[in-house]
Amino acid sequence: MANPSLKLVTAESVNEGHPDKLADRISDSVLDAILAKDPSARVACETMLTTGVALVAGEVSTTTYVDMQAIVRETVREVGYVDATYGFDADHSAVLIALHEQSPDIAQGVDRAFDADASDDDSSQGAGDQGLMFGYASDETPQLMPLPIMLAHALCARLAEVRKDGGLPYLRPDGKAQVTVAYDGDRPVHVDTVVVSAQHHPDVDLAELRADVERDVISAVIPEALRAPAMRAFINPTGRFVVGGPQGDAGLTGRKIVVDTYGGAAPHGGGAFSGKDPTKVDRSASYYARYVAKHVVAAGLARRCQVQFAYAIGVAKPVGAYVDTFGTGVVPDAVLERAIADVFDARPASIIRQLDLRRPIYRATSAYGHFGRDGFSWEATDRVEALRKAVATAA
């Protein structure tokens, strides 16, 4: 019987062969190809996938040219859609391009902020849209991320790995995972339930697949010490999963935004990330909010931290900012807010400069989460000492 004092928290992830994630990957691959040649380009690229068709649409303002058809096909090929019998593949599916320039009504607010100061370059660029963006960090994992989403990402990444390295050659590109973790208060205790769904060749034996996935995926990711005594594992619970990818479900850029962030442990402002250049605060300010929240936890100032920024289109300075440490902070949240304002500058041009975002780095973010991973500038904790000093002063 489950312990009634524990609460169950669930997160899901999907791998790069999931139709929505494949759409994200195409959009970010287009973005990277453009930024590699024109770092100042404006890109808002959306991809829609279905049986036999990829449609890339949106707004692009750039001085360069990239071969969109080639980018789409190579991205699809790298993910593993290489067989026409999948209903969607790199060589036979139609690729349609429907792109136009960014609206001048939007561009004018980005090019010159309403609150611009001629003496300060970081004030010159306004936000590309209104909106609210959240960042979150928790000390429950070494990555300062919620445990359920980190485990779900790891399962999906492992599922793709054993397909690509030939360990389980009958697997196909689509797949997803879900992890339920039991918490005592805000501390994870054990993994209660795991769900893995893996697309497969039509001739594979279901019992063989379940045994293989249990051994090579679940056991490789979920350590014995973290498992509940009677942890449940559901592997392809409906049985057959042959039809998948864009043939099974239409894919669309930005439809897995909770998978992209914290798995539901923190709010999401609504804006998607993939396919957007860093002038879009949907993306860049969400990265910066994570950067700030991670610093708070890494500095030992709270065990959990949520940061929100809100923007008005064409205005550089955020119109709203708050911090919530859920009662875990070593100082009041109001003190943290003052210290954060002294150390971190959340104006769009400043974010881009601090995090060096005008680079072709985005394709790597398109699967397995944008946060809690090495190699991204928003995961650095290079201002911990500065934040501690600012808190001491603000207090």
Tab-separated table of C-alpha atoms in Angstrom:
chain	number	residue	atom	x	y	z
A	1	MET	CA	0.000	0.000	0.000
A	2	ALA	CA	1.313	3.452	-0.898
A	3	ASN	CA	2.522	5.653	1.922
A	4	PRO	CA	-0.201	8.354	2.291
A	5	SER	CA	2.365	10.886	3.497
A	6	LEU	CA	4.124	10.818	0.132
A	7	LYS	CA	2.995	12.735	-2.931
A	8	LEU	CA	3.490	11.474	-6.468
A	9	VAL	CA	4.943	13.824	-9.095
A	10	THR	CA	5.128	12.856	-12.769
A	11	ALA	CA	7.037	14.200	-15.777
A	12	GLU	CA	7.297	13.004	-19.358
A	13	SER	CA	9.784	13.320	-22.184
A	14	VAL	CA	9.898	12.307	-25.838
A	15	ASN	CA	12.877	11.447	-28.016
A	16	GLU	CA	14.076	13.203	-31.173
A	17	GLY	CA	12.030	10.872	-33.376
A	18	HIS	CA	8.733	11.964	-31.858
A	19	PRO	CA	6.914	14.034	-34.512
A	20	ASP	CA	6.723	17.180	-32.363
A	21	LYS	CA	10.395	16.931	-31.437
A	22	LEU	CA	11.387	16.261	-35.033
A	23	ALA	CA	9.536	19.470	-35.935
A	24	ASP	CA	11.469	21.313	-33.205
A	25	ARG	CA	14.735	19.899	-34.508
A	26	ILE	CA	14.025	21.003	-38.078
A	27	SER	CA	13.119	24.516	-36.928
A	28	ASP	CA	16.261	24.828	-34.828
A	29	SER	CA	18.410	23.377	-37.615
A	30	VAL	CA	17.114	26.083	-39.961
A	31	LEU	CA	17.788	28.707	-37.274
A	32	ASP	CA	21.360	27.473	-36.739
A	33	ALA	CA	22.110	27.410	-40.460
A	34	ILE	CA	21.022	31.029	-40.777
A	35	LEU	CA	22.796	32.257	-37.630
A	36	ALA	CA	26.021	30.567	-38.745
A	37	LYS	CA	26.122	32.964	-41.707
A	38	ASP	CA	24.143	35.936	-40.361
A	39	PRO	CA	24.269	36.268	-36.545
A	40	SER	CA	21.909	39.269	-36.630
A	41	ALA	CA	19.154	37.460	-38.531
A	42	ARG	CA	15.586	37.463	-37.271
A	43	VAL	CA	14.065	34.013	-37.405
A	44	ALA	CA	10.700	32.640	-36.307
A	45	CYS	CA	10.521	29.266	-38.011
A	46	GLU	CA	7.668	26.800	-37.508
A	47	THR	CA	7.533	23.246	-38.867
A	48	MET	CA	4.501	21.033	-39.391
A	49	LEU	CA	4.875	17.334	-40.249
A	50	THR	CA	2.423	14.710	-41.379
A	51	THR	CA	2.430	11.626	-43.595
A	52	GLY	CA	4.764	12.335	-46.493
A	53	VAL	CA	4.930	16.107	-45.959
A	54	ALA	CA	7.089	18.652	-44.126
A	55	LEU	CA	5.983	22.304	-44.158
A	56	VAL	CA	8.385	24.989	-42.926
A	57	ALA	CA	6.686	28.354	-42.420
A	58	GLY	CA	7.241	31.606	-40.586
A	59	GLU	CA	9.205	34.834	-40.718
A	60	VAL	CA	12.877	35.205	-41.614
A	61	SER	CA	14.779	38.442	-42.175
A	62	THR	CA	18.380	37.777	-43.207
A	63	THR	CA	21.134	38.823	-45.563
A	64	THR	CA	22.148	35.231	-46.323
A	65	TYR	CA	20.809	32.190	-48.147
A	66	VAL	CA	20.552	28.643	-46.881
A	67	ASP	CA	19.209	25.574	-48.664
A	68	MET	CA	16.078	24.873	-46.631
A	69	GLN	CA	15.240	21.713	-48.538
A	70	ALA	CA	18.653	20.216	-47.827
A	71	ILE	CA	18.504	21.188	-44.134
A	72	VAL	CA	15.115	19.552	-43.661
A	73	ARG	CA	16.080	16.341	-45.426
A	74	GLU	CA	19.417	15.995	-43.647
A	75	THR	CA	17.797	16.586	-40.258
A	76	VAL	CA	15.147	13.944	-40.932
A	77	ARG	CA	17.840	11.519	-42.096
A	78	GLU	CA	20.014	12.044	-38.995
A	79	VAL	CA	17.076	11.310	-36.696
A	80	GLY	CA	16.492	7.991	-38.473
A	81	TYR	CA	13.578	8.407	-40.865
A	82	VAL	CA	15.291	6.742	-43.816
A	83	ASP	CA	12.721	4.197	-44.978
A	84	ALA	CA	9.663	5.060	-47.089
A	85	THR	CA	7.671	2.340	-45.304
A	86	TYR	CA	7.701	4.594	-42.194
A	87	GLY	CA	5.221	6.881	-44.008
A	88	PHE	CA	7.648	9.763	-43.716
A	89	ASP	CA	11.316	9.774	-44.697
A	90	ALA	CA	14.183	12.008	-45.759
A	91	ASP	CA	14.255	11.149	-49.428
A	92	HIS	CA	10.648	10.707	-50.526
A	93	SER	CA	8.549	13.104	-48.461
A	94	ALA	CA	7.590	16.501	-49.878
A	95	VAL	CA	9.275	19.560	-48.325
A	96	LEU	CA	7.308	22.800	-48.631
A	97	ILE	CA	8.794	26.187	-47.702
A	98	ALA	CA	6.553	29.156	-46.850
A	99	LEU	CA	8.710	31.896	-45.332
A	100	HIS	CA	8.475	35.685	-45.471
A	101	GLU	CA	10.133	38.649	-43.766
A	102	GLN	CA	9.449	39.742	-40.194
A	103	SER	CA	6.651	42.266	-39.901
A	104	PRO	CA	8.012	45.846	-39.908
A	105	ASP	CA	5.570	46.642	-37.103
A	106	ILE	CA	7.384	44.120	-34.881
A	107	ALA	CA	10.848	44.963	-36.196
A	108	GLN	CA	10.576	48.633	-35.245
A	109	GLY	CA	10.162	47.784	-31.550
A	110	VAL	CA	13.061	45.356	-31.585
A	111	ASP	CA	15.348	47.661	-33.560
A	112	ARG	CA	14.773	50.614	-31.245
A	113	ALA	CA	13.326	50.206	-27.770
A	114	PHE	CA	10.651	52.558	-26.483
A	115	ASP	CA	12.807	53.195	-23.399
A	116	ALA	CA	16.147	53.369	-25.235
A	117	ASP	CA	18.981	55.437	-23.767
A	118	ALA	CA	21.469	56.723	-26.363
A	119	SER	CA	24.316	56.263	-23.865
A	120	ASP	CA	23.589	52.576	-23.192
A	121	ASP	CA	23.757	49.991	-25.975
A	122	ASP	CA	21.962	47.361	-23.863
A	123	SER	CA	18.872	49.567	-23.726
A	124	SER	CA	18.645	49.974	-27.495
A	125	GLN	CA	16.786	46.750	-28.289
A	126	GLY	CA	13.211	46.196	-27.235
A	127	ALA	CA	11.507	42.902	-26.476
A	128	GLY	CA	10.173	41.154	-29.564
A	129	ASP	CA	6.823	40.522	-27.909
A	130	GLN	CA	4.937	40.848	-24.676
A	131	GLY	CA	4.884	37.840	-22.378
A	132	LEU	CA	5.995	36.254	-19.150
A	133	MET	CA	8.897	33.838	-18.820
A	134	PHE	CA	9.845	31.529	-15.966
A	135	GLY	CA	13.052	29.979	-14.724
A	136	TYR	CA	13.389	27.331	-12.027
A	137	ALA	CA	16.034	25.443	-10.083
A	138	SER	CA	15.966	22.849	-7.306
A	139	ASP	CA	18.710	21.182	-5.314
A	140	GLU	CA	17.183	17.691	-5.705
A	141	THR	CA	19.611	16.719	-8.499
A	142	PRO	CA	23.230	17.642	-9.297
A	143	GLN	CA	21.943	19.542	-12.337
A	144	LEU	CA	19.686	21.604	-10.022
A	145	MET	CA	16.658	20.296	-11.886
A	146	PRO	CA	13.535	18.352	-10.860
A	147	LEU	CA	14.267	14.633	-10.676
A	148	PRO	CA	11.225	13.381	-12.675
A	149	ILE	CA	12.038	15.335	-15.837
A	150	MET	CA	15.744	14.478	-15.657
A	151	LEU	CA	14.956	10.757	-15.461
A	152	ALA	CA	12.371	10.987	-18.256
A	153	HIS	CA	14.907	12.727	-20.510
A	154	ALA	CA	17.541	10.115	-19.662
A	155	LEU	CA	15.187	7.264	-20.563
A	156	CYS	CA	14.353	8.837	-23.927
A	157	ALA	CA	17.982	9.564	-24.707
A	158	ARG	CA	18.870	5.968	-23.839
A	159	LEU	CA	16.047	4.667	-26.020
A	160	ALA	CA	17.517	6.567	-28.978
A	161	GLU	CA	21.046	5.421	-28.106
A	162	VAL	CA	20.271	1.701	-28.165
A	163	ARG	CA	18.464	2.145	-31.467
A	164	LYS	CA	21.329	4.027	-33.107
A	165	ASP	CA	24.185	1.868	-31.797
A	166	GLY	CA	22.479	-1.339	-32.943
A	167	GLY	CA	21.839	-2.688	-29.464
A	168	LEU	CA	18.120	-2.970	-30.190
A	169	PRO	CA	18.061	-2.808	-33.994
A	170	TYR	CA	14.324	-3.413	-34.304
A	171	LEU	CA	13.491	-0.054	-32.705
A	172	ARG	CA	12.247	2.822	-34.849
A	173	PRO	CA	12.713	6.558	-34.228
A	174	ASP	CA	9.536	7.471	-32.312
A	175	GLY	CA	9.336	7.002	-28.556
A	176	LYS	CA	8.479	8.550	-25.223
A	177	ALA	CA	8.853	7.994	-21.488
A	178	GLN	CA	7.162	9.037	-18.270
A	179	VAL	CA	8.437	8.864	-14.694
A	180	THR	CA	6.497	9.178	-11.438
A	181	VAL	CA	8.549	10.020	-8.350
A	182	ALA	CA	7.341	9.838	-4.750
A	183	TYR	CA	8.202	12.907	-2.671
A	184	ASP	CA	8.287	13.453	1.070
A	185	GLY	CA	7.604	17.164	1.210
A	186	ASP	CA	9.885	18.582	-1.464
A	187	ARG	CA	12.425	15.761	-1.260
A	188	PRO	CA	12.334	12.846	-3.757
A	189	VAL	CA	12.230	9.428	-2.078
A	190	HIS	CA	11.959	6.849	-4.854
A	191	VAL	CA	10.683	6.167	-8.356
A	192	ASP	CA	7.175	4.767	-8.174
A	193	THR	CA	6.276	4.177	-11.839
A	194	VAL	CA	8.018	4.217	-15.221
A	195	VAL	CA	6.299	4.208	-18.615
A	196	VAL	CA	8.231	3.665	-21.860
A	197	SER	CA	6.681	3.495	-25.320
A	198	ALA	CA	9.020	2.521	-28.155
A	199	GLN	CA	8.182	2.346	-31.854
A	200	HIS	CA	9.322	-0.946	-33.354
A	201	HIS	CA	9.550	-3.170	-36.420
A	202	PRO	CA	6.268	-5.038	-37.062
A	203	ASP	CA	7.814	-8.478	-36.620
A	204	VAL	CA	9.350	-8.054	-33.171
A	205	ASP	CA	7.956	-10.179	-30.351
A	206	LEU	CA	6.338	-7.972	-27.691
A	207	ALA	CA	7.669	-10.033	-24.796
A	208	GLU	CA	11.187	-9.742	-26.233
A	209	LEU	CA	10.833	-5.977	-26.646
A	210	ARG	CA	9.613	-5.536	-23.078
A	211	ALA	CA	12.463	-7.605	-21.664
A	212	ASP	CA	15.033	-5.752	-23.771
A	213	VAL	CA	13.742	-2.297	-22.839
A	214	GLU	CA	13.603	-3.239	-19.150
A	215	ARG	CA	17.212	-4.453	-19.252
A	216	ASP	CA	18.864	-2.004	-21.663
A	217	VAL	CA	16.878	1.171	-21.036
A	218	ILE	CA	15.092	1.251	-17.672
A	219	SER	CA	17.728	-0.631	-15.667
A	220	ALA	CA	20.469	1.418	-17.326
A	221	VAL	CA	18.847	4.695	-16.218
A	222	ILE	CA	16.992	4.059	-12.942
A	223	PRO	CA	19.461	2.875	-10.285
A	224	GLU	CA	18.322	0.131	-7.934
A	225	ALA	CA	18.702	2.403	-4.922
A	226	LEU	CA	16.199	4.860	-6.405
A	227	ARG	CA	13.497	2.300	-7.145
A	228	ALA	CA	10.473	1.749	-4.955
A	229	PRO	CA	10.301	-1.804	-3.551
A	230	ALA	CA	7.462	-2.517	-5.970
A	231	MET	CA	8.265	-0.051	-8.749
A	232	ARG	CA	5.914	-0.485	-11.680
A	233	ALA	CA	7.200	-0.453	-15.250
A	234	PHE	CA	4.803	-0.213	-18.192
A	235	ILE	CA	6.536	-0.899	-21.506
A	236	ASN	CA	4.422	-0.375	-24.643
A	237	PRO	CA	1.316	-0.794	-22.469
A	238	THR	CA	-1.061	-0.843	-25.475
A	239	GLY	CA	1.057	-3.556	-27.088
A	240	ARG	CA	1.862	-2.860	-30.737
A	241	PHE	CA	3.554	0.462	-31.676
A	242	VAL	CA	4.530	0.128	-35.341
A	243	VAL	CA	2.913	3.199	-36.884
A	244	GLY	CA	4.625	6.246	-35.429
A	245	GLY	CA	6.392	9.478	-36.258
A	246	PRO	CA	4.598	11.943	-38.563
A	247	GLN	CA	2.552	9.074	-40.018
A	248	GLY	CA	1.086	8.281	-36.621
A	249	ASP	CA	0.611	11.857	-35.372
A	250	ALA	CA	1.136	15.227	-36.989
A	251	GLY	CA	4.175	17.017	-35.570
A	252	LEU	CA	4.315	20.720	-34.771
A	253	THR	CA	7.056	23.009	-33.500
A	254	GLY	CA	6.525	24.163	-29.929
A	255	ARG	CA	3.982	21.586	-28.831
A	256	LYS	CA	6.242	20.051	-26.155
A	257	ILE	CA	7.030	23.193	-24.157
A	258	VAL	CA	6.618	21.539	-20.749
A	259	VAL	CA	8.948	18.728	-21.846
A	260	ASP	CA	11.384	21.466	-22.909
A	261	THR	CA	11.432	23.095	-19.463
A	262	TYR	CA	10.768	21.553	-16.029
A	263	GLY	CA	8.220	18.817	-16.639
A	264	GLY	CA	5.469	20.743	-14.892
A	265	ALA	CA	7.430	21.529	-11.709
A	266	ALA	CA	7.278	25.226	-12.606
A	267	PRO	CA	4.905	27.346	-14.709
A	268	HIS	CA	5.476	28.034	-18.380
A	269	GLY	CA	4.617	31.420	-19.828
A	270	GLY	CA	3.259	29.887	-23.021
A	271	GLY	CA	5.854	30.791	-25.624
A	272	ALA	CA	7.733	28.034	-27.415
A	273	PHE	CA	11.520	28.068	-27.876
A	274	SER	CA	12.499	26.180	-31.021
A	275	GLY	CA	12.949	28.055	-34.286
A	276	LYS	CA	13.229	31.469	-32.606
A	277	ASP	CA	16.280	33.705	-32.689
A	278	PRO	CA	17.374	35.277	-29.362
A	279	THR	CA	15.595	38.603	-29.933
A	280	LYS	CA	12.468	36.602	-29.079
A	281	VAL	CA	12.246	36.826	-25.286
A	282	ASP	CA	10.072	33.697	-25.270
A	283	ARG	CA	13.378	31.914	-25.679
A	284	SER	CA	16.179	34.166	-24.441
A	285	ALA	CA	14.451	35.460	-21.310
A	286	SER	CA	13.395	31.932	-20.333
A	287	TYR	CA	17.044	30.918	-20.610
A	288	TYR	CA	18.030	33.936	-18.521
A	289	ALA	CA	15.409	33.220	-15.866
A	290	ARG	CA	16.863	29.704	-15.536
A	291	TYR	CA	20.363	31.252	-15.316
A	292	VAL	CA	19.230	33.488	-12.442
A	293	ALA	CA	17.261	30.793	-10.595
A	294	LYS	CA	20.164	28.359	-10.865
A	295	HIS	CA	22.506	30.936	-9.347
A	296	VAL	CA	20.222	31.374	-6.354
A	297	VAL	CA	20.260	27.641	-5.606
A	298	ALA	CA	23.935	27.144	-6.486
A	299	ALA	CA	24.833	29.978	-4.108
A	300	GLY	CA	23.060	28.182	-1.243
A	301	LEU	CA	20.534	31.002	-0.918
A	302	ALA	CA	17.541	28.659	-1.389
A	303	ARG	CA	16.823	24.998	-2.057
A	304	ARG	CA	14.203	25.867	-4.664
A	305	CYS	CA	13.832	29.036	-6.694
A	306	GLN	CA	11.444	30.288	-9.345
A	307	VAL	CA	12.093	33.504	-11.270
A	308	GLN	CA	9.615	35.314	-13.495
A	309	PHE	CA	10.278	38.108	-15.979
A	310	ALA	CA	7.542	39.907	-17.910
A	311	TYR	CA	7.999	42.130	-20.958
A	312	ALA	CA	6.140	44.646	-23.112
A	313	ILE	CA	6.756	44.561	-26.847
A	314	GLY	CA	9.279	47.204	-27.885
A	315	VAL	CA	10.398	47.924	-24.308
A	316	ALA	CA	13.845	46.863	-23.110
A	317	LYS	CA	13.455	46.737	-19.340
A	318	PRO	CA	11.182	44.001	-17.943
A	319	VAL	CA	7.871	45.375	-16.745
A	320	GLY	CA	7.746	42.760	-14.017
A	321	ALA	CA	10.131	40.508	-12.105
A	322	TYR	CA	9.662	38.380	-9.019
A	323	VAL	CA	11.341	35.591	-7.094
A	324	ASP	CA	9.691	32.755	-5.165
A	325	THR	CA	11.794	30.402	-3.033
A	326	PHE	CA	8.798	28.482	-1.647
A	327	GLY	CA	9.898	29.105	1.937
A	328	THR	CA	13.351	27.596	1.378
A	329	GLY	CA	15.310	30.854	1.135
A	330	VAL	CA	17.918	31.858	3.715
A	331	VAL	CA	16.800	35.493	3.309
A	332	PRO	CA	13.389	36.959	2.435
A	333	ASP	CA	12.442	36.833	-1.238
A	334	ALA	CA	12.305	40.643	-1.329
A	335	VAL	CA	16.001	40.744	-0.405
A	336	LEU	CA	16.798	38.273	-3.178
A	337	GLU	CA	14.861	40.366	-5.682
A	338	ARG	CA	16.928	43.452	-4.846
A	339	ALA	CA	20.184	41.492	-5.055
A	340	ILE	CA	19.212	39.890	-8.372
A	341	ALA	CA	18.389	43.310	-9.820
A	342	ASP	CA	21.910	44.463	-8.874
A	343	VAL	CA	23.713	41.466	-10.400
A	344	PHE	CA	21.595	40.435	-13.412
A	345	ASP	CA	20.415	42.581	-16.335
A	346	ALA	CA	17.359	41.066	-18.028
A	347	ARG	CA	17.048	43.494	-20.943
A	348	PRO	CA	17.014	41.576	-24.254
A	349	ALA	CA	20.245	43.010	-25.712
A	350	SER	CA	22.028	42.418	-22.412
A	351	ILE	CA	20.788	38.830	-22.209
A	352	ILE	CA	22.028	38.134	-25.735
A	353	ARG	CA	25.424	39.646	-24.933
A	354	GLN	CA	25.851	37.944	-21.539
A	355	LEU	CA	24.855	34.487	-22.743
A	356	ASP	CA	26.406	34.881	-26.213
A	357	LEU	CA	23.210	33.791	-27.939
A	358	ARG	CA	23.851	34.876	-31.530
A	359	ARG	CA	25.498	31.537	-32.327
A	360	PRO	CA	24.323	28.325	-34.011
A	361	ILE	CA	23.796	26.456	-30.726
A	362	TYR	CA	20.104	25.688	-30.832
A	363	ARG	CA	19.774	22.402	-32.690
A	364	ALA	CA	21.263	20.636	-29.669
A	365	THR	CA	18.475	21.989	-27.460
A	366	SER	CA	15.679	20.546	-29.570
A	367	ALA	CA	15.406	17.223	-27.698
A	368	TYR	CA	15.937	16.097	-24.090
A	369	GLY	CA	15.314	19.509	-22.578
A	370	HIS	CA	16.800	22.979	-22.742
A	371	PHE	CA	17.917	22.952	-19.107
A	372	GLY	CA	20.061	20.827	-16.821
A	373	ARG	CA	22.558	19.989	-19.568
A	374	ASP	CA	26.249	20.787	-19.891
A	375	GLY	CA	27.594	23.112	-22.547
A	376	PHE	CA	24.967	25.841	-22.570
A	377	SER	CA	25.817	29.328	-21.294
A	378	TRP	CA	22.593	29.662	-19.299
A	379	GLU	CA	23.641	26.664	-17.194
A	380	ALA	CA	26.794	28.420	-15.925
A	381	THR	CA	27.086	29.564	-12.296
A	382	ASP	CA	29.781	32.169	-12.833
A	383	ARG	CA	28.184	34.903	-10.679
A	384	VAL	CA	27.617	33.002	-7.459
A	385	GLU	CA	30.014	35.120	-5.413
A	386	ALA	CA	28.667	38.352	-6.859
A	387	LEU	CA	25.128	37.296	-5.926
A	388	ARG	CA	26.153	36.338	-2.383
A	389	LYS	CA	27.782	39.736	-1.902
A	390	ALA	CA	24.743	41.530	-3.306
A	391	VAL	CA	22.473	39.611	-0.928
A	392	ALA	CA	24.666	40.550	2.031
A	393	THR	CA	24.427	44.199	1.002
A	394	ALA	CA	20.674	44.085	0.327
A	395	ALA	CA	19.998	42.388	3.645
